[in-house]
Coordinates of C-alpha atoms in Angstrom, one line a residue:
M1 CA -0.1 0.1 0.1
K2 CA 2.8 2.1 0.8
N3 CA 4.7 1.9 -2.3
L4 CA 1.4 2.3 -4.1
M5 CA 1.1 6.1 -2.3
L6 CA 4.8 6.7 -3.4
A7 CA 3.7 5.7 -7.0
A8 CA 1.3 8.0 -6.9
G9 CA 2.7 10.7 -5.3
L10 CA 5.7 10.3 -8.1
L11 CA 3.1 9.7 -10.8
A12 CA 1.6 13.2 -9.7
L13 CA 5.0 15.0 -9.2
A14 CA 5.8 14.6 -12.6
A15 CA 3.0 15.8 -14.2
F16 CA 3.8 19.0 -12.8
T17 CA 7.2 19.2 -14.3
L18 CA 5.9 20.9 -17.5
P19 CA 6.5 24.9 -17.9
V20 CA 3.6 27.0 -16.5
A21 CA 2.8 28.2 -20.3
N22 CA 1.7 24.7 -21.1
D23 CA 0.3 23.1 -17.5
P24 CA -2.8 21.9 -18.1
N25 CA -3.8 22.7 -14.4
T26 CA -3.5 26.5 -14.7
T27 CA -3.7 29.3 -17.6
S28 CA -1.2 32.1 -18.6
E29 CA -3.8 34.5 -17.5
I30 CA -2.4 37.3 -15.2
P31 CA -5.4 37.8 -12.9
Q32 CA -6.4 41.4 -12.3
D33 CA -7.8 42.9 -8.8
N34 CA -11.6 43.1 -9.7
K35 CA -13.1 41.7 -7.2
L36 CA -16.6 43.7 -7.0
V37 CA -18.9 42.6 -4.4
I38 CA -22.4 43.2 -6.0
Y39 CA -25.7 43.1 -4.2
Q40 CA -28.5 43.2 -6.6
L41 CA -32.0 44.2 -4.9
L42 CA -35.4 45.4 -6.0
P43 CA -36.6 48.3 -4.0
R44 CA -39.6 47.8 -5.3
L45 CA -39.3 44.0 -3.2
F46 CA -36.8 45.0 -0.7
G47 CA -38.3 47.6 1.7
N48 CA -41.9 45.9 1.2
K49 CA -43.2 45.3 4.7
V50 CA -46.5 44.1 3.5
A51 CA -47.1 40.6 3.8
L52 CA -50.7 39.9 2.3
N53 CA -49.4 38.6 -0.8
K54 CA -52.6 38.5 -2.8
P55 CA -51.9 36.9 -6.4
Y56 CA -52.4 39.7 -8.6
G57 CA -52.2 42.0 -5.7
T58 CA -52.7 46.4 -6.4
I59 CA -50.0 48.1 -4.7
L60 CA -52.5 49.5 -1.8
E61 CA -53.2 45.3 -1.3
N62 CA -49.6 43.9 -1.6
G63 CA -47.4 46.8 -1.3
S64 CA -44.3 48.4 -2.9
G65 CA -41.3 49.6 -1.4
K66 CA -39.6 52.8 -1.7
F67 CA -36.5 54.5 -2.7
N68 CA -36.4 56.0 1.3
D69 CA -36.8 52.3 2.7
I70 CA -33.3 51.9 1.8
N71 CA -32.2 54.1 4.4
D72 CA -29.0 54.5 6.5
L73 CA -29.4 51.6 8.7
A74 CA -30.1 49.3 5.5
L75 CA -27.4 50.0 3.7
T76 CA -25.4 50.1 6.6
K77 CA -26.4 46.4 7.2
I78 CA -25.4 45.6 3.3
K79 CA -21.7 47.1 3.8
E80 CA -21.5 44.9 6.5
M81 CA -21.8 41.9 4.0
G82 CA -18.9 42.8 2.5
V83 CA -20.4 44.8 -0.2
S84 CA -19.1 47.0 -2.4
H85 CA -22.1 48.0 -5.1
V86 CA -25.3 47.7 -4.9
W87 CA -27.6 47.1 -8.4
Y88 CA -30.6 48.7 -7.7
T89 CA -32.8 46.8 -10.2
G90 CA -36.3 48.4 -11.9
V91 CA -35.6 52.0 -11.3
I92 CA -35.9 53.6 -14.3
E93 CA -40.1 54.0 -15.3
H94 CA -41.6 51.2 -17.0
A95 CA -45.0 50.1 -18.5
T96 CA -47.6 49.3 -15.6
M97 CA -51.1 48.9 -14.8
T98 CA -50.7 51.5 -11.9
S99 CA -52.2 55.1 -12.5
Y100 CA -50.4 58.1 -10.7
P101 CA -53.4 61.1 -12.2
A102 CA -52.3 63.6 -9.9
A103 CA -48.7 62.9 -11.5
G104 CA -50.3 62.8 -14.8
L105 CA -48.8 59.2 -15.3
P106 CA -51.7 57.2 -16.7
A107 CA -52.0 53.2 -16.0
D108 CA -50.6 51.7 -19.4
D109 CA -53.0 49.4 -21.5
A110 CA -53.3 46.2 -19.7
D111 CA -52.7 44.2 -23.1
V112 CA -49.2 45.3 -23.6
V113 CA -48.2 45.2 -19.9
K114 CA -47.2 41.7 -17.9
G115 CA -47.7 41.9 -14.2
R116 CA -50.0 44.2 -12.2
A117 CA -46.6 46.2 -11.5
G118 CA -45.3 45.8 -15.2
S119 CA -41.8 44.5 -16.0
P120 CA -38.9 46.8 -15.3
Y121 CA -37.4 46.0 -18.6
A122 CA -40.1 47.1 -20.4
I123 CA -38.9 50.8 -20.1
R124 CA -42.0 53.8 -20.7
D125 CA -39.5 56.7 -20.1
Y126 CA -35.8 56.8 -19.8
Y127 CA -35.3 59.7 -18.1
S128 CA -37.6 59.2 -15.3
V129 CA -37.8 56.8 -12.6
D130 CA -41.0 53.9 -11.4
P131 CA -43.4 56.2 -9.1
D132 CA -44.1 53.1 -7.3
L133 CA -40.4 53.7 -6.0
A134 CA -41.8 57.4 -4.5
V135 CA -43.2 58.4 -1.3
N136 CA -43.5 61.8 -2.8
V137 CA -44.2 60.6 -7.1
K138 CA -43.8 64.3 -8.3
N139 CA -41.0 64.4 -6.5
R140 CA -39.5 60.8 -7.2
L141 CA -36.4 61.7 -9.4
A142 CA -35.0 63.3 -6.1
E143 CA -36.0 60.8 -3.9
Y144 CA -33.4 58.3 -6.2
E145 CA -30.9 61.0 -6.3
A146 CA -30.9 61.3 -2.7
L147 CA -30.5 57.2 -2.5
V148 CA -27.7 57.6 -4.4
Q149 CA -26.2 59.9 -2.8
R150 CA -26.8 58.0 0.4
T151 CA -25.5 54.9 -0.5
H152 CA -22.3 56.9 -1.5
A153 CA -22.4 57.9 1.9
H154 CA -21.9 54.5 3.4
G155 CA -18.7 53.9 0.8
L156 CA -20.8 52.0 -1.5
K157 CA -21.1 52.1 -5.2
V158 CA -24.2 52.5 -7.4
L159 CA -25.0 50.1 -10.4
M160 CA -28.5 50.3 -12.0
D161 CA -30.0 48.9 -15.5
F162 CA -29.5 49.8 -18.4
I163 CA -31.8 48.9 -21.4
P164 CA -30.8 48.9 -24.7
N165 CA -32.5 46.6 -26.8
H166 CA -36.5 47.1 -26.4
V167 CA -38.7 49.7 -24.7
A168 CA -42.1 49.5 -24.0
R169 CA -44.7 49.8 -27.0
S170 CA -46.0 52.8 -25.0
Y171 CA -43.0 54.9 -25.0
R172 CA -43.5 58.1 -24.8
S173 CA -40.6 60.5 -22.2
S174 CA -42.5 63.5 -20.5
A175 CA -39.5 63.8 -18.1
K176 CA -36.9 64.0 -21.1
P177 CA -34.4 67.0 -20.9
T178 CA -35.0 70.2 -23.2
G179 CA -34.2 69.8 -26.7
V180 CA -34.7 65.7 -26.2
V181 CA -36.3 64.4 -29.4
D182 CA -38.4 61.2 -28.1
L183 CA -37.4 57.8 -29.4
G184 CA -39.0 57.4 -32.9
A185 CA -41.1 60.5 -33.1
Q186 CA -39.1 61.4 -36.4
D187 CA -39.2 58.0 -38.0
D188 CA -40.6 57.4 -41.4
K189 CA -43.2 54.6 -40.4
T190 CA -43.6 53.9 -44.2
K191 CA -40.8 52.3 -44.1
A192 CA -39.5 48.7 -42.7
F193 CA -36.4 49.9 -41.8
A194 CA -34.0 53.1 -42.5
P195 CA -31.1 53.6 -41.0
N196 CA -32.4 56.8 -38.4
N197 CA -35.3 55.2 -37.5
N198 CA -35.4 53.8 -34.0
F199 CA -37.8 51.1 -34.3
Y200 CA -38.8 48.7 -37.0
Y201 CA -42.1 48.7 -38.7
L202 CA -44.6 46.6 -40.6
P203 CA -45.9 48.6 -43.0
G204 CA -49.6 48.3 -43.1
Q205 CA -50.1 45.8 -40.3
H206 CA -52.0 46.4 -37.3
F207 CA -50.8 44.8 -34.4
T208 CA -52.4 42.3 -32.8
V209 CA -52.2 41.7 -29.1
P210 CA -51.3 38.2 -28.4
A211 CA -54.3 35.4 -28.5
G212 CA -54.7 33.9 -24.9
Y213 CA -53.5 36.7 -23.1
N214 CA -54.8 37.3 -19.6
P215 CA -53.2 40.2 -17.9
L216 CA -54.6 40.0 -14.4
G217 CA -56.0 35.7 -14.9
P218 CA -59.1 35.4 -13.7
L219 CA -59.2 39.2 -12.7
T220 CA -59.9 42.3 -15.5
A221 CA -57.6 44.6 -15.8
P222 CA -57.0 48.1 -16.6
Q223 CA -58.2 48.7 -20.3
E224 CA -58.2 45.0 -20.8
D225 CA -60.5 44.8 -24.1
K226 CA -57.9 42.2 -25.9
K227 CA -57.0 45.5 -28.5
Y228 CA -54.0 47.4 -28.5
T229 CA -53.7 50.5 -31.5
E230 CA -50.6 50.3 -32.7
F231 CA -50.5 51.3 -36.7
P232 CA -48.3 50.2 -38.9
A233 CA -47.3 47.5 -35.9
K234 CA -43.6 47.3 -34.9
A235 CA -41.6 44.8 -34.4
T236 CA -41.2 43.2 -30.9
G237 CA -38.3 43.2 -28.4
N238 CA -37.2 39.7 -29.1
D239 CA -36.6 39.8 -32.8
V240 CA -40.1 39.2 -33.7
F241 CA -41.0 40.9 -37.3
S242 CA -44.5 39.9 -37.0
A243 CA -47.6 42.2 -36.4
A244 CA -49.0 39.1 -34.2
P245 CA -45.9 38.2 -31.6
S246 CA -46.9 35.0 -29.5
V247 CA -47.6 35.1 -25.9
D248 CA -44.2 33.5 -25.3
D249 CA -42.9 36.7 -27.2
W250 CA -41.8 39.5 -25.5
F251 CA -45.1 41.1 -27.2
E252 CA -44.9 43.9 -24.2
T253 CA -41.5 45.8 -26.2
V254 CA -40.8 47.0 -29.5
K255 CA -37.1 46.5 -30.7
L256 CA -34.6 49.4 -31.0
N257 CA -33.2 50.3 -34.5
Y258 CA -28.9 50.3 -34.3
G259 CA -28.8 50.4 -37.9
V260 CA -28.9 46.6 -38.6
D261 CA -31.8 45.3 -41.3
Y262 CA -32.4 42.2 -40.0
Q263 CA -34.8 41.7 -43.0
N264 CA -32.3 41.8 -45.2
G265 CA -29.8 39.5 -44.6
R266 CA -28.7 41.7 -41.3
K267 CA -26.9 44.2 -43.6
T268 CA -25.7 47.3 -41.0
Y269 CA -25.6 51.0 -41.6
F270 CA -23.4 52.2 -39.2
E271 CA -22.1 54.9 -41.0
P272 CA -22.9 58.1 -40.3
I273 CA -23.7 56.9 -36.8
P274 CA -27.3 56.1 -36.5
D275 CA -29.7 58.2 -34.6
T276 CA -30.6 55.4 -31.8
W277 CA -26.8 55.2 -31.0
K278 CA -26.7 59.1 -30.2
K279 CA -29.8 58.8 -28.4
M280 CA -28.6 56.1 -26.2
R281 CA -25.5 57.6 -25.6
D282 CA -27.1 61.0 -24.6
I283 CA -29.4 58.3 -22.0
L284 CA -26.3 57.0 -20.5
L285 CA -24.7 60.2 -19.8
Y286 CA -27.7 61.3 -18.7
W287 CA -27.5 59.1 -15.8
A288 CA -23.9 59.1 -15.4
Q289 CA -23.8 62.5 -14.6
K290 CA -26.3 61.9 -11.4
D291 CA -23.4 60.0 -10.1
V292 CA -24.3 56.3 -10.8
D293 CA -21.1 54.2 -10.8
G294 CA -21.8 51.6 -13.2
F295 CA -24.3 49.9 -15.6
R296 CA -25.7 46.4 -16.0
C297 CA -26.8 46.6 -19.6
D298 CA -29.6 43.9 -20.2
M299 CA -29.2 41.5 -23.3
A300 CA -26.2 43.0 -24.1
E301 CA -25.4 40.7 -27.2
M302 CA -29.0 41.8 -28.6
V303 CA -27.2 44.9 -29.6
P304 CA -24.3 45.2 -32.3
V305 CA -21.1 45.1 -30.4
E306 CA -20.2 48.0 -32.8
F307 CA -22.7 50.2 -30.6
W308 CA -20.6 49.1 -27.8
A309 CA -17.0 50.0 -29.1
W310 CA -18.8 53.4 -29.5
V311 CA -20.5 54.1 -26.9
I312 CA -18.6 52.6 -23.8
P313 CA -15.6 55.3 -24.4
E314 CA -18.2 58.1 -25.2
V315 CA -19.1 57.3 -21.6
K316 CA -16.1 56.9 -19.9
K317 CA -14.5 60.2 -21.3
V318 CA -17.2 62.0 -19.3
K319 CA -16.8 59.4 -16.0
P320 CA -13.2 57.9 -16.7
G321 CA -13.9 55.2 -13.5
I322 CA -17.6 54.0 -14.9
I323 CA -18.0 50.7 -15.6
F324 CA -20.1 48.5 -17.5
I325 CA -21.5 44.6 -16.9
G326 CA -22.9 42.7 -20.0
E327 CA -25.9 40.2 -19.7
A328 CA -24.3 38.0 -22.3
Y329 CA -24.9 34.1 -23.1
N330 CA -22.9 33.1 -25.7
P331 CA -19.4 32.2 -25.0
K332 CA -18.2 32.5 -28.5
E333 CA -18.6 36.0 -28.6
Y334 CA -17.5 36.8 -24.8
N335 CA -14.0 37.9 -25.8
T336 CA -15.4 40.2 -28.8
Y337 CA -17.7 41.8 -26.3
L338 CA -14.8 42.0 -24.0
T339 CA -12.4 43.7 -26.4
K340 CA -14.2 45.2 -29.2
G341 CA -16.9 46.4 -26.9
H342 CA -15.0 47.4 -24.3
F343 CA -17.2 45.9 -21.5
D344 CA -15.6 45.9 -18.2
F345 CA -17.5 42.5 -16.8
L346 CA -20.1 39.9 -18.2
Y347 CA -22.2 37.4 -17.0
D348 CA -20.8 33.9 -16.4
K349 CA -24.3 32.3 -16.7
V350 CA -24.2 29.6 -19.7
G351 CA -20.5 28.2 -17.7
L352 CA -20.1 28.7 -14.3
Y353 CA -23.6 29.2 -13.3
D354 CA -24.9 26.5 -15.2
G355 CA -22.3 24.2 -14.1
L356 CA -22.9 24.7 -10.5
R357 CA -26.2 24.5 -10.4
R358 CA -25.9 20.7 -12.1
L359 CA -24.0 20.1 -9.1
M360 CA -26.2 21.7 -6.4
R361 CA -28.8 19.5 -8.2
Q362 CA -26.5 16.4 -7.8
E363 CA -26.6 16.1 -11.2
G364 CA -23.1 17.5 -12.5
T365 CA -19.5 16.7 -11.9
T366 CA -16.6 19.1 -10.9
D367 CA -15.6 18.7 -14.6
D368 CA -17.8 21.7 -15.8
I369 CA -15.9 24.1 -13.1
T370 CA -12.2 22.9 -15.1
H371 CA -14.3 23.6 -18.4
V372 CA -15.0 27.2 -17.5
W373 CA -11.6 28.0 -16.7
K374 CA -9.7 26.3 -19.2
E375 CA -12.0 26.8 -21.8
E376 CA -14.7 29.4 -21.9
S377 CA -13.2 32.1 -20.1
N378 CA -9.9 31.0 -20.8
G379 CA -7.5 35.0 -20.6
F380 CA -10.2 36.5 -19.1
G381 CA -11.5 35.2 -16.0
S382 CA -11.1 38.2 -14.0
H383 CA -13.5 39.2 -16.3
M384 CA -16.4 37.5 -15.8
L385 CA -19.4 38.2 -13.0
R386 CA -20.2 35.5 -11.0
F387 CA -23.3 34.2 -9.2
L388 CA -26.2 31.8 -7.9
E389 CA -29.1 33.7 -8.3
N390 CA -30.1 36.9 -9.6
H391 CA -34.3 38.3 -10.7
D392 CA -34.2 36.0 -13.8
E393 CA -33.0 33.0 -12.1
Q394 CA -34.6 30.3 -10.1
R395 CA -34.0 30.6 -6.0
I396 CA -31.9 28.3 -4.7
A397 CA -34.0 27.2 -2.0
S398 CA -37.1 26.5 -3.9
K399 CA -38.5 23.0 -5.1
D400 CA -37.8 23.9 -8.6
F401 CA -33.9 24.4 -8.1
A402 CA -32.1 22.7 -5.1
T403 CA -34.9 22.8 -2.7
D404 CA -31.7 22.9 0.1
P405 CA -30.3 26.7 0.4
R406 CA -27.4 24.6 1.8
R407 CA -26.6 23.2 -1.4
A408 CA -25.4 26.7 -2.4
I409 CA -22.1 26.5 0.2
P410 CA -19.3 25.0 -1.2
A411 CA -20.9 26.3 -5.1
M412 CA -21.2 29.9 -3.8
T413 CA -17.6 29.5 -2.4
V414 CA -16.4 28.6 -5.9
S415 CA -18.3 31.5 -7.9
A416 CA -16.5 34.0 -5.0
T417 CA -13.0 32.5 -4.9
L418 CA -12.8 30.5 -8.3
G419 CA -11.6 34.0 -10.1
S420 CA -10.8 37.7 -9.1
G421 CA -13.6 38.9 -11.1
P422 CA -16.7 39.9 -9.2
I423 CA -19.2 38.0 -7.4
M424 CA -23.2 38.9 -6.9
L425 CA -25.5 38.0 -4.2
Y426 CA -29.3 38.6 -4.6
M427 CA -31.4 39.8 -1.7
G428 CA -32.9 37.1 -0.1
Q429 CA -30.2 34.5 -1.1
E430 CA -28.5 34.6 1.8
V431 CA -31.8 33.9 4.0
G432 CA -32.6 30.9 1.7
E433 CA -35.8 33.1 0.1
Q434 CA -37.9 29.9 -1.6
A435 CA -40.0 31.8 -3.5
L436 CA -43.5 29.7 -2.5
G437 CA -46.5 31.0 -4.5
S438 CA -48.0 31.9 -7.2
E439 CA -47.4 36.2 -7.4
G440 CA -49.6 36.7 -10.6
F441 CA -48.2 37.1 -13.9
S442 CA -44.7 34.9 -12.7
G443 CA -47.0 32.3 -12.0
E444 CA -45.4 29.4 -9.4
D445 CA -41.6 29.0 -11.1
G446 CA -39.0 29.0 -8.0
R447 CA -38.4 32.9 -9.6
T448 CA -39.1 35.9 -7.0
T449 CA -41.6 37.9 -9.2
L450 CA -40.4 41.0 -11.3
F451 CA -44.1 41.7 -12.6
D452 CA -46.0 42.1 -9.6
Y453 CA -46.5 43.1 -6.1
W454 CA -45.2 41.0 -3.5
G455 CA -43.2 40.6 -0.4
V456 CA -40.4 38.2 -0.2
P457 CA -41.0 36.6 3.2
A458 CA -37.4 35.3 4.1
H459 CA -36.5 39.0 3.1
Q460 CA -39.0 40.3 5.2
K461 CA -37.9 38.3 8.2
W462 CA -34.4 39.5 8.4
M463 CA -35.9 43.1 7.4
N464 CA -38.3 43.1 10.4
Q465 CA -40.3 45.6 9.9
G466 CA -37.4 48.1 9.0
R467 CA -35.0 46.9 12.1
F468 CA -32.9 45.1 9.8
D469 CA -31.9 42.6 12.5
G470 CA -32.6 39.4 11.2
A471 CA -34.8 38.8 14.9
K472 CA -37.4 36.5 13.1
L473 CA -34.9 34.2 11.1
S474 CA -34.7 30.5 12.2
P475 CA -31.5 29.3 13.4
E476 CA -31.2 27.4 10.1
Q477 CA -31.6 30.8 8.1
K478 CA -29.3 32.9 10.3
Q479 CA -26.4 30.2 10.0
L480 CA -26.6 31.0 6.7
R481 CA -26.7 34.5 6.2
D482 CA -23.7 34.2 8.7
F483 CA -21.9 32.0 6.0
Y484 CA -22.6 34.2 3.2
V485 CA -21.6 37.0 5.3
R486 CA -18.1 35.0 6.0
L487 CA -17.3 34.4 2.5
L488 CA -18.3 37.8 1.3
A489 CA -15.9 39.2 3.2
L490 CA -13.2 36.7 2.8
A491 CA -13.4 37.1 -0.9
G492 CA -13.3 40.9 -1.0
S493 CA -10.3 41.1 1.7
S494 CA -8.2 38.3 0.8
E495 CA -5.1 39.4 -1.3
A496 CA -4.8 36.0 -2.8
I497 CA -8.3 35.5 -3.7
R498 CA -9.0 39.1 -5.1
K499 CA -5.8 39.3 -7.3
G500 CA -4.2 35.2 -6.9
Q501 CA -2.5 33.2 -9.6
F502 CA -5.0 30.0 -10.2
Y503 CA -3.6 26.3 -9.7
E504 CA -5.9 23.7 -10.2
L505 CA -5.3 20.3 -7.9
Q506 CA -7.7 17.7 -9.6
D507 CA -4.8 16.5 -10.9
A508 CA -2.8 15.8 -8.2
N509 CA -5.5 14.3 -6.1
N510 CA -7.3 11.9 -8.5
L511 CA -5.4 8.8 -7.4
G512 CA -6.2 9.6 -3.8
K513 CA -8.8 6.9 -2.5
E514 CA -10.8 9.6 -0.7
Y515 CA -10.8 12.3 -3.2
D516 CA -13.6 11.9 -5.3
Q517 CA -12.9 14.3 -7.7
H518 CA -16.4 14.7 -9.2
K519 CA -17.8 15.7 -6.3
L520 CA -14.8 17.4 -4.5
Y521 CA -12.9 20.6 -6.0
A522 CA -9.4 21.8 -4.9
F523 CA -7.8 24.4 -6.6
L524 CA -5.1 27.4 -5.0
R525 CA -5.4 31.0 -5.1
Y526 CA -1.8 32.7 -4.1
T527 CA 0.3 35.8 -4.6
K528 CA 3.7 36.6 -3.1
G529 CA 1.8 37.5 0.1
Q530 CA -0.5 34.9 0.3
Q531 CA -1.0 31.5 -0.7
V532 CA -4.6 30.2 -0.1
L533 CA -6.1 26.0 -0.6
V534 CA -9.5 25.9 -1.4
V535 CA -11.3 22.7 -1.0
V536 CA -15.5 21.8 -1.2
N537 CA -17.9 18.7 -1.2
F538 CA -20.8 19.2 -3.5
S539 CA -22.5 15.4 -2.2
D540 CA -25.2 16.2 -0.1
A541 CA -25.0 12.7 1.5
K542 CA -21.6 11.8 1.9
T543 CA -18.3 12.9 4.3
Y544 CA -14.7 12.6 2.6
R545 CA -11.6 12.5 4.3
P546 CA -8.9 13.0 1.7
T547 CA -5.0 13.5 2.4
L548 CA -4.6 16.1 -0.1
L549 CA -1.3 16.7 -2.2
I550 CA 0.4 19.8 -3.2
P551 CA 2.8 18.6 -5.7
A552 CA 6.6 20.3 -4.5
E553 CA 6.7 22.0 -7.8
V554 CA 3.8 23.9 -6.7
M555 CA 4.5 24.5 -3.5
Q556 CA 7.8 26.2 -5.2
R557 CA 5.9 28.1 -7.4
M558 CA 3.7 29.7 -4.3
G559 CA 7.0 30.7 -3.2
L560 CA 6.8 28.1 -0.3
N561 CA 9.2 25.7 0.3
P562 CA 8.1 22.0 0.0
Q563 CA 10.9 20.8 2.8
R564 CA 9.8 22.9 5.7
T565 CA 6.3 22.1 7.6
H566 CA 3.3 24.3 7.2
T567 CA 0.1 24.7 8.9
Y568 CA -3.6 25.3 7.2
R569 CA -6.0 27.8 8.6
D570 CA -9.1 28.1 7.9
L571 CA -10.0 31.6 6.9
L572 CA -13.8 30.8 6.4
N573 CA -14.8 29.1 9.0
G574 CA -12.1 29.7 11.9
G575 CA -10.8 27.5 14.7
E576 CA -7.1 26.5 15.5
A577 CA -4.2 25.8 12.6
K578 CA -4.3 22.1 11.1
P579 CA -0.3 20.7 11.1
N580 CA -1.3 18.7 7.7
L581 CA -3.8 18.5 4.6
T582 CA -5.7 15.6 6.0
L583 CA -9.2 17.0 6.0
S584 CA -12.6 16.4 6.9
L585 CA -15.4 17.8 4.6
P586 CA -18.8 17.0 5.3
P587 CA -21.3 16.9 2.9
L588 CA -22.2 20.7 1.5
S589 CA -19.2 21.8 3.1
A590 CA -16.3 24.8 2.1
L591 CA -12.9 25.2 3.3
V592 CA -10.5 28.3 2.6
L593 CA -7.4 27.1 4.0
E594 CA -4.1 30.0 4.4
I595 CA -1.2 28.0 3.9
K596 CA 1.9 29.5 6.2
P597 CA 5.3 27.9 7.1
Q598 CA 5.2 26.3 10.7

């Protein structure tokens, strides 16, 4: 047995004699310190203290959070989680079934609105903010500006949405600055496509509301009559060039024209600069000059990369430090949108999120993680935003996803520490929100609704009627939140995690009797000043007790003497430093061990 173990060790050591450039366990990427810790919250949901949760309920019945609810105490508690950036989601004024007649804001036609509250991604006025979020509706922009200032006062930066691909069918800005011409106001509607039109048209055709759409299910919605006057019909936001989109399309939105003639071979007309480009640049500059620190750009790949290549430098001329995060789903285009398009960060959804989702559901293997750093984001891992939840994805604790929120412990640890790029947390994730019930338009789908007025039960327990003390959380929820706080604080403060080199240890340990490389994942992050070993167990049933091997050549690469003995202190969970790497890994556990010479 001893000879077998020695042979295994020698084999592993032999595998690590290759130069760094050819070593299959690492990359030549020089990590950049981009460890933003982002907390995503929807103001409509975050501050809402009403717990009625009536399906299809009105704002009076189910309530709505306000900008003012995100007060100094709330921001203090967010900051204490190790957060550096807050993404305020759903801020810009969008189509809704709620009217504010005193402020001159009528309800939209329900036949082209999704949900009682409406989709935050069906923008009605790019130069205004959602009236639901204001205490004084006429003063709503000032209340948002005060939130931005308040957030900055707590040492936090502000991110907000930019939705470049589509707008609400009812788009009309009542708050636009003097001299701004509305989108579509000067379009030649006799043409299906013209380079300087802001929209695409279907000349001679009337828009048809999707068959079978019931805006409020069993209830009757405002102005619901299965009709909506739009002539000529415009193309729908998800690239549907039909006057009669289906109920599964983004029928509440219309596609913006960036100079691409989709119906004629996608021929492009980018010179001279299209009118839509200029209008969208002006919108970005409007918000940038209100001291916003960055934009999360919705469906960035549905807009030509040439637009981003032009507009991002234009905005950065005015505000050099501002950041752009792209929602992206095509790995083949990631590098293009980062280099040519000038994005600072892109979603790592199709790669790391999807792989970790499978692991959390006990369906995948750690090979998915290896594929991400080795293939999908090789060379630009520092620019990939990692997450396990956001407004589009199912809640980890929901029955549709993983059921047990503790399944996030190994996955979130990998998300936060695998690279030096940003990590994001979604409000309620840290307390195991389950997204139970059918809210209305959303239905019971494991997601927290974007479209309906609603309370988020687990989050409301932490918020505790504005005390933000977590007093109503269960012991299990408190433990879960404590894990997230410890992990995010560590990810944001550890030199090795923020900017260290990466080295995977799967190959070095795959001959270990107690090392199941499909369920366990181990890697190093190191700088000259700090070396850490991350080990996680994705199994929800088995405890592993491996003795990990870090090959001598890798110890030397980290600046450590392999002949010396070392201690291993768990930075994530605390406790006494260990004298060796014989570990105990219970189900759904994670260790982040700092390596120190003894």
